[in-house]
Amino acid sequence: MASVLMSNPPFNLKWDPPVAAGFDNRFLQYGVPPKNNANFAFILSGIALSNKSAFILPISVLDPTGVEKGIVKGLIE
């Protein structure tokens, strides 16, 4: 496991979550990010890979809606 991860993922990329994404360890605790935006898929994947993570992301991640709002709440708690 890497000790530190630094990532600048592509912003606001659409993605197609795998059928079994709900059973993936990356998403079990916080939920599966929506199809319209993979920002939180990158974040949860990075957190699963390392002890410490830093991400360069668009400011829109600070104003989440829907499932993303629950992911942010879980990460903060």
Short mmCIF file of C-alpha atoms in Angstrom, two decimals:
data_model
loop_
_atom_site.label_atom_id
_atom_site.label_comp_id
_atom_site.label_asym_id
_atom_site.label_seq_id
_atom_site.Cartn_x
_atom_site.Cartn_y
_atom_site.Cartn_z
CA MET A 1 0.00 0.00 0.00
CA ALA A 2 1.36 3.41 -0.95
CA SER A 3 1.87 5.81 1.93
CA VAL A 4 0.92 8.98 0.02
CA LEU A 5 -1.11 9.43 -3.15
CA MET A 6 -1.27 12.68 -5.16
CA SER A 7 -3.84 12.78 -7.94
CA ASN A 8 -5.14 15.23 -10.52
CA PRO A 9 -7.95 13.15 -12.09
CA PRO A 10 -9.91 14.36 -15.13
CA PHE A 11 -12.59 16.76 -13.89
CA ASN A 12 -16.30 15.86 -14.02
CA LEU A 13 -15.76 12.78 -16.16
CA LYS A 14 -18.86 10.67 -16.80
CA TRP A 15 -18.44 6.98 -15.94
CA ASP A 16 -20.35 3.75 -16.02
CA PRO A 17 -20.12 2.05 -12.60
CA PRO A 18 -19.63 -1.73 -12.83
CA VAL A 19 -22.70 -3.84 -12.12
CA ALA A 20 -21.16 -5.11 -8.87
CA ALA A 21 -19.94 -1.65 -7.74
CA GLY A 22 -22.18 -1.84 -4.68
CA PHE A 23 -20.06 -4.75 -3.47
CA ASP A 24 -16.71 -3.08 -4.18
CA ASN A 25 -14.75 -2.29 -0.99
CA ARG A 26 -14.09 1.25 -2.25
CA PHE A 27 -17.80 2.07 -2.24
CA LEU A 28 -19.23 -0.07 0.58
CA GLN A 29 -18.90 2.55 3.30
CA TYR A 30 -19.86 5.69 1.35
CA GLY A 31 -21.96 4.56 -1.63
CA VAL A 32 -21.42 4.35 -5.39
CA PRO A 33 -20.83 7.74 -7.05
CA PRO A 34 -23.39 8.67 -9.74
CA LYS A 35 -22.85 8.08 -13.47
CA ASN A 36 -22.84 11.78 -14.32
CA ASN A 37 -19.63 12.49 -12.41
CA ALA A 38 -16.66 10.30 -11.47
CA ASN A 39 -14.92 12.80 -9.17
CA PHE A 40 -15.87 10.85 -6.05
CA ALA A 41 -15.04 7.53 -7.72
CA PHE A 42 -11.47 8.82 -8.10
CA ILE A 43 -11.44 10.08 -4.50
CA LEU A 44 -12.74 6.82 -3.00
CA SER A 45 -10.34 4.78 -5.15
CA GLY A 46 -7.39 6.89 -4.00
CA ILE A 47 -8.38 6.62 -0.36
CA ALA A 48 -8.61 2.83 -0.74
CA LEU A 49 -5.06 2.71 -2.19
CA SER A 50 -3.14 4.84 0.29
CA ASN A 51 -2.82 5.98 3.88
CA LYS A 52 -2.82 9.66 2.87
CA SER A 53 -4.29 11.19 -0.27
CA ALA A 54 -4.32 14.63 -1.88
CA PHE A 55 -6.46 15.50 -4.89
CA ILE A 56 -6.63 18.45 -7.25
CA LEU A 57 -10.34 18.72 -8.06
CA PRO A 58 -12.83 21.28 -9.41
CA ILE A 59 -14.52 23.55 -6.89
CA SER A 60 -17.85 21.82 -7.65
CA VAL A 61 -16.89 18.98 -5.27
CA LEU A 62 -17.46 21.45 -2.42
CA ASP A 63 -21.17 21.74 -3.35
CA PRO A 64 -22.33 18.13 -3.77
CA THR A 65 -25.87 16.95 -4.47
CA GLY A 66 -27.61 13.57 -4.33
CA VAL A 67 -25.41 10.56 -3.57
CA GLU A 68 -22.32 12.77 -3.58
CA LYS A 69 -23.67 14.69 -0.58
CA GLY A 70 -23.76 11.45 1.44
CA ILE A 71 -20.22 10.57 0.35
CA VAL A 72 -18.90 13.97 1.48
CA LYS A 73 -20.73 13.66 4.81
CA GLY A 74 -19.23 10.20 5.36
CA LEU A 75 -15.72 11.37 4.49
CA ILE A 76 -15.94 14.31 6.88
CA GLU A 77 -17.31 12.21 9.72
#
